[in-house]
Amino acid sequence: MQGTRATVQGARRHAGAAVRAARRAWAQPGRERDLAVQAAKAALAACVAWAVAGWWLRMPMAFVAPWVAVVLVESTVFRSIAHGLQQLAAIATGTVVATGVALMLDSPMAAMGLVLPAVVLLGNWRRLGSQGVYAATGALFVLTGGPVTVAGSAARIAEAVFGAVVGIAVNALIRPPVYLRSTRAALEEAAREAQEILDAVADRLAADEWDARTAGSLHERALRLHRLVEQARAAVGWSRESLRVNPRRRSRAVSPPGQDYDDTVTVLDYLAVHTAGVTRAVLEACDDERGQPRPGPPVTEPYAQFLRGSARAIQLYTRSRFAPGGCDQHADRELREVVEDMVSALDDLRRRLHDAVPDDPDALASYGTLLTQARRLADQLARH
């Protein structure tokens, strides 16, 4: 009974999430709308391919055309073309090999025993990429689709070629996907999360409110920040790929992500390392079993000031780099001022650090490492 109730609750949660996603897709541009458009395009490509191959031309294995068409409505036009070429090469290879062996042996079962191991191995060839599995699929269509003939195999390859043309054409000509918006959103999300973590740590350092539970929660968020930065880095790559051989780029004068995007990912990478180090140090200081000394106000106050400056700097940095119409000069000037304040806070901390922990080389090494990471972060913000 309890298992049934949990299943029902899980189904309700999934249904609610699906409804919310549908509402977001209807209300505003975003990932949900992009996915809905791609799904509709895949369905359209399959319908067009079937209408021509199955309904009009009545090809012998007409389902091959819509099947290929639907899988080639990829996330980018470039990927549709690249995967289309690889898939056609795999299907043609599997079809030709299976046809030749089946005609020689005159036994589909014997041919299957010889052909399938060979084409499965061939499917692992790196030049075929993720499409190598279609070599075995093409061979199975030949060996399980009735009498094997050269004409029938040629028709299958022609149907696959037609389906690929339809899928690529639909993806390229009807609202070809571009991911600049999602890339900027991924960068801003990572920056916003880092800003919130740094502000939270700074507040607790300044107020001397250190408890293991809060410190552990902040450290987990800091570790997740690394994943957000990696997602942002991947999004930059997706954006650049989505504009390759994309007619939408020429029609709207859309530019691929520039050096600003790469610089932002680099800064966020440094920020993630620094944030993880800070939260780990705070967590270890809250661990009574480790006996790690807790730094007093002479250390925590300037470091909290530096963390607040870091949070403010990353906010200004993203505003400066991604302002509508180009660089925000006001935010850029304010960013330079904040970075100067950060450097001053670090210099103050460096002067205080030796007097704060004079007899504890382990603590001095730990805080010195944080100081080095902080200086690198300030240098990155000043450089970019």
Short mmCIF file of C-alpha atoms in Angstrom, two decimals:
data_model
loop_
_atom_site.label_atom_id
_atom_site.label_comp_id
_atom_site.label_asym_id
_atom_site.label_seq_id
_atom_site.Cartn_x
_atom_site.Cartn_y
_atom_site.Cartn_z
CA MET A 1 0.00 0.00 0.00
CA GLN A 2 2.80 2.35 0.93
CA GLY A 3 4.64 1.51 -2.31
CA THR A 4 1.51 2.26 -4.34
CA ARG A 5 1.07 5.59 -2.57
CA ALA A 6 4.72 6.53 -3.29
CA THR A 7 4.27 5.57 -6.93
CA VAL A 8 1.16 7.71 -7.23
CA GLN A 9 2.91 10.66 -5.58
CA GLY A 10 5.87 10.27 -7.90
CA ALA A 11 3.58 10.18 -10.93
CA ARG A 12 1.86 13.35 -9.71
CA ARG A 13 5.19 15.12 -9.26
CA HIS A 14 6.29 14.15 -12.79
CA ALA A 15 2.93 15.22 -14.21
CA GLY A 16 3.17 18.54 -12.39
CA ALA A 17 6.70 19.08 -13.70
CA ALA A 18 5.53 18.32 -17.23
CA VAL A 19 2.66 20.81 -16.92
CA ARG A 20 5.00 23.51 -15.61
CA ALA A 21 7.44 22.85 -18.46
CA ALA A 22 4.61 23.12 -20.99
CA ARG A 23 3.52 26.43 -19.46
CA ARG A 24 7.07 27.81 -19.63
CA ALA A 25 7.36 26.70 -23.25
CA TRP A 26 4.12 28.53 -24.07
CA ALA A 27 4.87 31.66 -22.02
CA GLN A 28 8.46 32.56 -22.94
CA PRO A 29 11.53 31.57 -24.94
CA GLY A 30 13.76 29.08 -23.22
CA ARG A 31 15.02 25.52 -23.14
CA GLU A 32 11.50 24.07 -22.92
CA ARG A 33 10.33 25.91 -26.02
CA ASP A 34 13.46 24.89 -27.92
CA LEU A 35 12.83 21.24 -27.06
CA ALA A 36 9.19 21.52 -28.11
CA VAL A 37 10.17 23.07 -31.44
CA GLN A 38 12.75 20.35 -32.10
CA ALA A 39 10.17 17.65 -31.30
CA ALA A 40 7.66 19.21 -33.70
CA LYS A 41 10.33 19.46 -36.40
CA ALA A 42 11.24 15.78 -35.95
CA ALA A 43 7.59 14.82 -36.35
CA LEU A 44 7.29 17.00 -39.46
CA ALA A 45 10.42 15.46 -40.99
CA ALA A 46 9.05 11.94 -40.39
CA CYS A 47 5.69 12.86 -41.93
CA VAL A 48 7.28 14.39 -45.03
CA ALA A 49 9.61 11.43 -45.52
CA TRP A 50 6.77 8.93 -45.13
CA ALA A 51 4.43 10.87 -47.40
CA VAL A 52 6.96 10.77 -50.22
CA ALA A 53 8.59 7.36 -49.68
CA GLY A 54 5.60 5.40 -48.43
CA TRP A 55 2.47 7.07 -49.72
CA TRP A 56 3.61 8.54 -53.04
CA LEU A 57 6.54 6.36 -54.25
CA ARG A 58 5.47 3.21 -52.32
CA MET A 59 9.04 2.12 -51.75
CA PRO A 60 9.49 -1.47 -50.50
CA MET A 61 10.84 -0.52 -47.03
CA ALA A 62 9.48 3.00 -46.82
CA PHE A 63 9.73 3.16 -43.00
CA VAL A 64 13.50 3.56 -43.32
CA ALA A 65 13.08 7.10 -44.67
CA PRO A 66 11.04 8.56 -41.78
CA TRP A 67 13.12 6.63 -39.26
CA VAL A 68 16.34 8.22 -40.52
CA ALA A 69 14.68 11.62 -40.88
CA VAL A 70 13.43 11.75 -37.30
CA VAL A 71 16.77 10.82 -35.71
CA LEU A 72 18.65 13.42 -37.77
CA VAL A 73 16.69 16.40 -36.46
CA GLU A 74 19.60 16.97 -34.10
CA SER A 75 20.36 19.66 -31.55
CA THR A 76 22.47 21.59 -34.11
CA VAL A 77 22.50 21.77 -37.91
CA PHE A 78 26.18 20.88 -38.00
CA ARG A 79 25.50 17.77 -35.92
CA SER A 80 22.65 16.78 -38.24
CA ILE A 81 24.99 16.90 -41.24
CA ALA A 82 27.91 15.18 -39.51
CA HIS A 83 25.77 12.43 -38.00
CA GLY A 84 23.84 12.09 -41.25
CA LEU A 85 27.01 11.35 -43.21
CA GLN A 86 28.24 8.91 -40.57
CA GLN A 87 24.87 7.19 -40.37
CA LEU A 88 24.57 6.80 -44.13
CA ALA A 89 28.09 5.39 -44.31
CA ALA A 90 27.25 2.88 -41.56
CA ILE A 91 23.90 1.85 -43.07
CA ALA A 92 25.39 1.49 -46.56
CA THR A 93 28.31 -0.57 -45.26
CA GLY A 94 26.10 -2.91 -43.26
CA THR A 95 23.65 -3.25 -46.13
CA VAL A 96 26.33 -4.01 -48.75
CA VAL A 97 28.19 -6.52 -46.57
CA ALA A 98 25.00 -8.32 -45.56
CA THR A 99 23.74 -8.44 -49.16
CA GLY A 100 27.00 -9.84 -50.50
CA VAL A 101 27.33 -12.54 -47.84
CA ALA A 102 23.64 -13.51 -48.00
CA LEU A 103 23.78 -13.93 -51.79
CA MET A 104 26.89 -16.09 -51.53
CA LEU A 105 25.63 -18.34 -48.74
CA ASP A 106 21.95 -18.43 -49.69
CA SER A 107 21.14 -18.79 -45.98
CA PRO A 108 20.02 -15.78 -43.90
CA MET A 109 20.89 -17.51 -40.61
CA ALA A 110 24.42 -18.44 -41.71
CA ALA A 111 24.90 -14.95 -43.14
CA MET A 112 23.72 -13.42 -39.86
CA GLY A 113 26.27 -15.45 -37.92
CA LEU A 114 29.08 -14.19 -40.13
CA VAL A 115 27.96 -10.64 -40.83
CA LEU A 116 26.81 -9.38 -37.44
CA PRO A 117 30.13 -9.85 -35.56
CA ALA A 118 31.95 -8.08 -38.39
CA VAL A 119 29.58 -5.10 -38.63
CA VAL A 120 29.34 -4.73 -34.84
CA LEU A 121 33.13 -4.48 -34.71
CA LEU A 122 33.03 -2.05 -37.62
CA GLY A 123 30.53 0.04 -35.69
CA ASN A 124 33.25 0.83 -33.14
CA TRP A 125 35.37 2.56 -35.77
CA ARG A 126 35.94 6.07 -34.46
CA ARG A 127 35.21 7.72 -37.83
CA LEU A 128 31.62 6.51 -37.55
CA GLY A 129 31.31 8.00 -34.06
CA SER A 130 28.05 7.34 -32.27
CA GLN A 131 26.40 6.27 -35.54
CA GLY A 132 28.41 3.07 -35.90
CA VAL A 133 25.56 1.00 -34.45
CA TYR A 134 23.58 1.60 -37.65
CA ALA A 135 25.94 -0.70 -39.54
CA ALA A 136 24.46 -3.65 -37.64
CA THR A 137 20.96 -2.17 -38.07
CA GLY A 138 21.39 -1.94 -41.84
CA ALA A 139 22.62 -5.54 -41.97
CA LEU A 140 19.64 -6.76 -39.92
CA PHE A 141 17.18 -5.00 -42.22
CA VAL A 142 18.68 -6.94 -45.14
CA LEU A 143 18.84 -10.33 -43.43
CA THR A 144 15.39 -10.22 -41.80
CA GLY A 145 13.39 -8.38 -44.46
CA GLY A 146 12.59 -11.27 -46.80
CA PRO A 147 14.39 -12.42 -49.93
CA VAL A 148 17.76 -10.70 -50.39
CA THR A 149 18.23 -8.93 -53.71
CA VAL A 150 20.57 -6.26 -54.98
CA ALA A 151 17.63 -4.11 -56.02
CA GLY A 152 16.04 -4.35 -52.58
CA SER A 153 19.27 -3.39 -50.84
CA ALA A 154 19.78 -0.46 -53.20
CA ALA A 155 16.24 0.70 -52.39
CA ARG A 156 17.01 0.62 -48.65
CA ILE A 157 20.11 2.77 -49.12
CA ALA A 158 18.14 5.19 -51.32
CA GLU A 159 15.40 5.43 -48.67
CA ALA A 160 18.01 6.15 -46.00
CA VAL A 161 19.58 8.86 -48.17
CA PHE A 162 16.18 10.45 -48.79
CA GLY A 163 15.31 10.36 -45.08
CA ALA A 164 18.64 11.97 -44.20
CA VAL A 165 18.08 14.75 -46.74
CA VAL A 166 14.62 15.44 -45.34
CA GLY A 167 15.78 15.45 -41.71
CA ILE A 168 18.74 17.76 -42.38
CA ALA A 169 16.67 20.09 -44.56
CA VAL A 170 13.90 20.45 -41.97
CA ASN A 171 16.42 21.12 -39.20
CA ALA A 172 18.34 23.68 -41.27
CA LEU A 173 15.43 25.54 -42.90
CA ILE A 174 12.78 25.63 -40.16
CA ARG A 175 13.97 27.64 -37.15
CA PRO A 176 17.48 26.14 -36.99
CA PRO A 177 18.56 25.91 -33.34
CA VAL A 178 20.84 28.57 -31.85
CA TYR A 179 21.95 28.38 -28.20
CA LEU A 180 23.33 31.84 -27.45
CA ARG A 181 20.50 32.55 -25.02
CA SER A 182 20.99 29.35 -23.04
CA THR A 183 24.76 29.90 -22.97
CA ARG A 184 24.40 33.31 -21.39
CA ALA A 185 21.87 31.91 -18.92
CA ALA A 186 24.30 29.13 -17.91
CA LEU A 187 27.11 31.63 -17.31
CA GLU A 188 24.86 33.94 -15.32
CA GLU A 189 23.51 31.05 -13.24
CA ALA A 190 27.03 29.94 -12.27
CA ALA A 191 28.01 33.53 -11.42
CA ARG A 192 24.85 34.07 -9.37
CA GLU A 193 25.39 30.86 -7.37
CA ALA A 194 29.01 31.81 -6.65
CA GLN A 195 27.92 35.27 -5.53
CA GLU A 196 25.34 33.84 -3.13
CA ILE A 197 27.81 31.36 -1.61
CA LEU A 198 30.50 33.99 -1.10
CA ASP A 199 28.05 36.44 0.50
CA ALA A 200 26.77 33.72 2.84
CA VAL A 201 30.30 32.72 3.94
CA ALA A 202 31.28 36.36 4.40
CA ASP A 203 28.24 37.04 6.60
CA ARG A 204 29.02 34.09 8.86
CA LEU A 205 32.70 34.94 9.10
CA ALA A 206 31.92 38.54 10.02
CA ALA A 207 29.31 37.52 12.61
CA ASP A 208 31.43 34.61 13.93
CA GLU A 209 28.48 32.25 13.30
CA TRP A 210 30.27 29.03 12.40
CA ASP A 211 28.41 25.76 12.75
CA ALA A 212 29.20 22.47 11.08
CA ARG A 213 25.78 22.01 9.50
CA THR A 214 25.73 25.38 7.74
CA ALA A 215 29.37 25.06 6.75
CA GLY A 216 28.72 21.60 5.29
CA SER A 217 25.75 22.89 3.30
CA LEU A 218 27.78 25.77 1.87
CA HIS A 219 30.63 23.42 0.98
CA GLU A 220 28.25 21.12 -0.90
CA ARG A 221 26.96 24.13 -2.84
CA ALA A 222 30.54 25.12 -3.61
CA LEU A 223 31.29 21.65 -4.98
CA ARG A 224 28.16 21.82 -7.14
CA LEU A 225 29.44 25.15 -8.47
CA HIS A 226 32.14 23.23 -10.33
CA ARG A 227 29.41 21.36 -12.23
CA LEU A 228 27.67 24.63 -13.10
CA VAL A 229 30.92 25.99 -14.51
CA GLU A 230 31.43 22.83 -16.58
CA GLN A 231 27.87 23.14 -17.87
CA ALA A 232 28.59 26.75 -18.83
CA ARG A 233 31.77 25.69 -20.64
CA ALA A 234 29.82 23.02 -22.53
CA ALA A 235 27.11 25.57 -23.38
CA VAL A 236 29.72 27.84 -25.00
CA GLY A 237 30.80 24.94 -27.19
CA TRP A 238 27.17 24.15 -28.07
CA SER A 239 26.56 27.76 -29.09
CA ARG A 240 29.53 27.82 -31.42
CA GLU A 241 28.55 24.51 -32.97
CA SER A 242 24.94 25.57 -33.39
CA LEU A 243 26.04 28.47 -35.64
CA ARG A 244 28.12 26.34 -37.99
CA VAL A 245 26.43 25.89 -41.42
CA ASN A 246 23.37 27.56 -39.91
CA PRO A 247 21.29 29.74 -42.28
CA ARG A 248 19.92 31.61 -39.29
CA ARG A 249 23.36 33.05 -38.60
CA ARG A 250 23.50 34.74 -42.01
CA SER A 251 19.90 35.93 -41.99
CA ARG A 252 20.13 37.59 -38.57
CA ALA A 253 23.84 38.49 -38.47
CA VAL A 254 24.27 36.35 -35.34
CA SER A 255 27.85 36.05 -34.08
CA PRO A 256 29.30 33.07 -32.24
CA PRO A 257 30.31 33.52 -28.60
CA GLY A 258 33.43 35.67 -28.51
CA GLN A 259 36.45 35.81 -26.22
CA ASP A 260 34.30 37.34 -23.47
CA TYR A 261 32.55 34.00 -23.02
CA ASP A 262 35.85 32.13 -22.71
CA ASP A 263 37.18 34.73 -20.30
CA THR A 264 34.05 34.44 -18.16
CA VAL A 265 34.38 30.66 -17.98
CA THR A 266 38.04 31.06 -16.93
CA VAL A 267 37.14 33.53 -14.18
CA LEU A 268 34.29 31.30 -12.99
CA ASP A 269 36.68 28.35 -12.90
CA TYR A 270 39.05 30.24 -10.60
CA LEU A 271 36.07 31.38 -8.56
CA ALA A 272 34.81 27.81 -8.14
CA VAL A 273 38.24 26.64 -6.93
CA HIS A 274 38.50 29.53 -4.49
CA THR A 275 34.94 29.07 -3.20
CA ALA A 276 35.48 25.35 -2.62
CA GLY A 277 38.72 26.11 -0.75
CA VAL A 278 37.11 28.74 1.45
CA THR A 279 34.11 26.59 2.37
CA ARG A 280 36.38 23.60 3.04
CA ALA A 281 38.51 25.68 5.40
CA VAL A 282 35.42 26.89 7.24
CA LEU A 283 34.07 23.33 7.44
CA GLU A 284 37.36 22.00 8.84
CA ALA A 285 37.46 24.81 11.39
CA CYS A 286 34.01 23.67 12.59
CA ASP A 287 35.19 20.08 13.01
CA ASP A 288 36.10 19.63 16.67
CA GLU A 289 37.78 16.27 16.01
CA ARG A 290 40.38 17.79 13.68
CA GLY A 291 41.41 20.37 16.23
CA GLN A 292 41.81 22.98 13.53
CA PRO A 293 42.21 26.41 15.17
CA ARG A 294 39.57 28.98 14.49
CA PRO A 295 40.95 32.27 13.24
CA GLY A 296 39.84 35.31 15.15
CA PRO A 297 38.53 38.69 13.98
CA PRO A 298 41.99 39.92 12.82
CA VAL A 299 41.80 37.24 10.09
CA THR A 300 38.08 36.80 9.52
CA GLU A 301 37.19 40.48 9.15
CA PRO A 302 39.49 41.32 6.22
CA TYR A 303 38.75 37.94 4.63
CA ALA A 304 35.00 38.54 4.90
CA GLN A 305 35.59 41.93 3.27
CA PHE A 306 37.48 40.22 0.47
CA LEU A 307 34.69 37.65 -0.04
CA ARG A 308 32.06 40.38 -0.24
CA GLY A 309 34.23 42.16 -2.76
CA SER A 310 34.53 38.93 -4.76
CA ALA A 311 30.76 38.50 -4.79
CA ARG A 312 30.26 42.09 -5.91
CA ALA A 313 33.03 41.79 -8.50
CA ILE A 314 31.57 38.72 -10.17
CA GLN A 315 28.18 40.43 -10.36
CA LEU A 316 29.75 43.49 -12.00
CA TYR A 317 31.87 41.28 -14.24
CA THR A 318 28.90 39.49 -15.78
CA ARG A 319 27.00 42.77 -16.10
CA SER A 320 29.96 44.37 -17.84
CA ARG A 321 30.52 41.48 -20.27
CA PHE A 322 26.91 40.69 -21.15
CA ALA A 323 25.29 44.10 -21.11
CA PRO A 324 22.81 44.73 -23.96
CA GLY A 325 24.61 46.45 -26.82
CA GLY A 326 28.10 45.65 -25.59
CA CYS A 327 30.32 46.38 -22.59
CA ASP A 328 28.79 48.38 -19.71
CA GLN A 329 31.40 51.10 -19.11
CA HIS A 330 29.94 52.09 -15.74
CA ALA A 331 30.02 48.49 -14.49
CA ASP A 332 33.54 48.13 -15.87
CA ARG A 333 34.79 51.15 -13.92
CA GLU A 334 33.06 49.98 -10.76
CA LEU A 335 34.56 46.52 -11.24
CA ARG A 336 38.07 47.98 -11.33
CA GLU A 337 37.38 49.87 -8.11
CA VAL A 338 36.05 46.74 -6.40
CA VAL A 339 39.08 44.71 -7.51
CA GLU A 340 41.38 47.40 -6.07
CA ASP A 341 39.50 47.14 -2.77
CA MET A 342 39.88 43.35 -2.89
CA VAL A 343 43.63 43.67 -3.34
CA SER A 344 43.80 46.12 -0.42
CA ALA A 345 41.85 43.67 1.76
CA LEU A 346 44.29 40.91 0.82
CA ASP A 347 47.28 43.09 1.67
CA ASP A 348 45.70 43.87 5.03
CA LEU A 349 45.06 40.18 5.62
CA ARG A 350 48.62 39.29 4.71
CA ARG A 351 49.95 41.74 7.31
CA ARG A 352 47.63 40.40 10.00
CA LEU A 353 48.03 36.72 9.24
CA HIS A 354 51.51 36.21 10.67
CA ASP A 355 50.59 37.78 14.02
CA ALA A 356 47.30 35.87 14.19
CA VAL A 357 48.82 32.37 13.93
CA PRO A 358 52.53 32.74 14.77
CA ASP A 359 53.01 29.34 16.47
CA ASP A 360 50.94 27.12 14.19
CA PRO A 361 52.68 26.34 10.88
CA ASP A 362 49.82 24.08 9.71
CA ALA A 363 47.25 26.83 10.16
CA LEU A 364 49.59 29.34 8.54
CA ALA A 365 50.02 27.03 5.53
CA SER A 366 46.24 26.51 5.27
CA TYR A 367 45.45 30.20 5.39
CA GLY A 368 48.36 30.97 3.10
CA THR A 369 46.90 28.65 0.47
CA LEU A 370 43.57 30.48 0.67
CA LEU A 371 45.43 33.75 0.39
CA THR A 372 47.21 32.56 -2.76
CA GLN A 373 43.95 31.42 -4.35
CA ALA A 374 42.33 34.72 -3.47
CA ARG A 375 45.16 36.65 -5.09
CA ARG A 376 44.84 34.58 -8.26
CA LEU A 377 41.13 35.29 -8.40
CA ALA A 378 41.72 39.04 -8.00
CA ASP A 379 44.37 38.90 -10.75
CA GLN A 380 41.97 37.11 -13.09
CA LEU A 381 39.24 39.69 -12.52
CA ALA A 382 41.70 42.54 -13.04
CA ARG A 383 43.15 40.96 -16.20
CA HIS A 384 39.84 40.27 -17.92
#
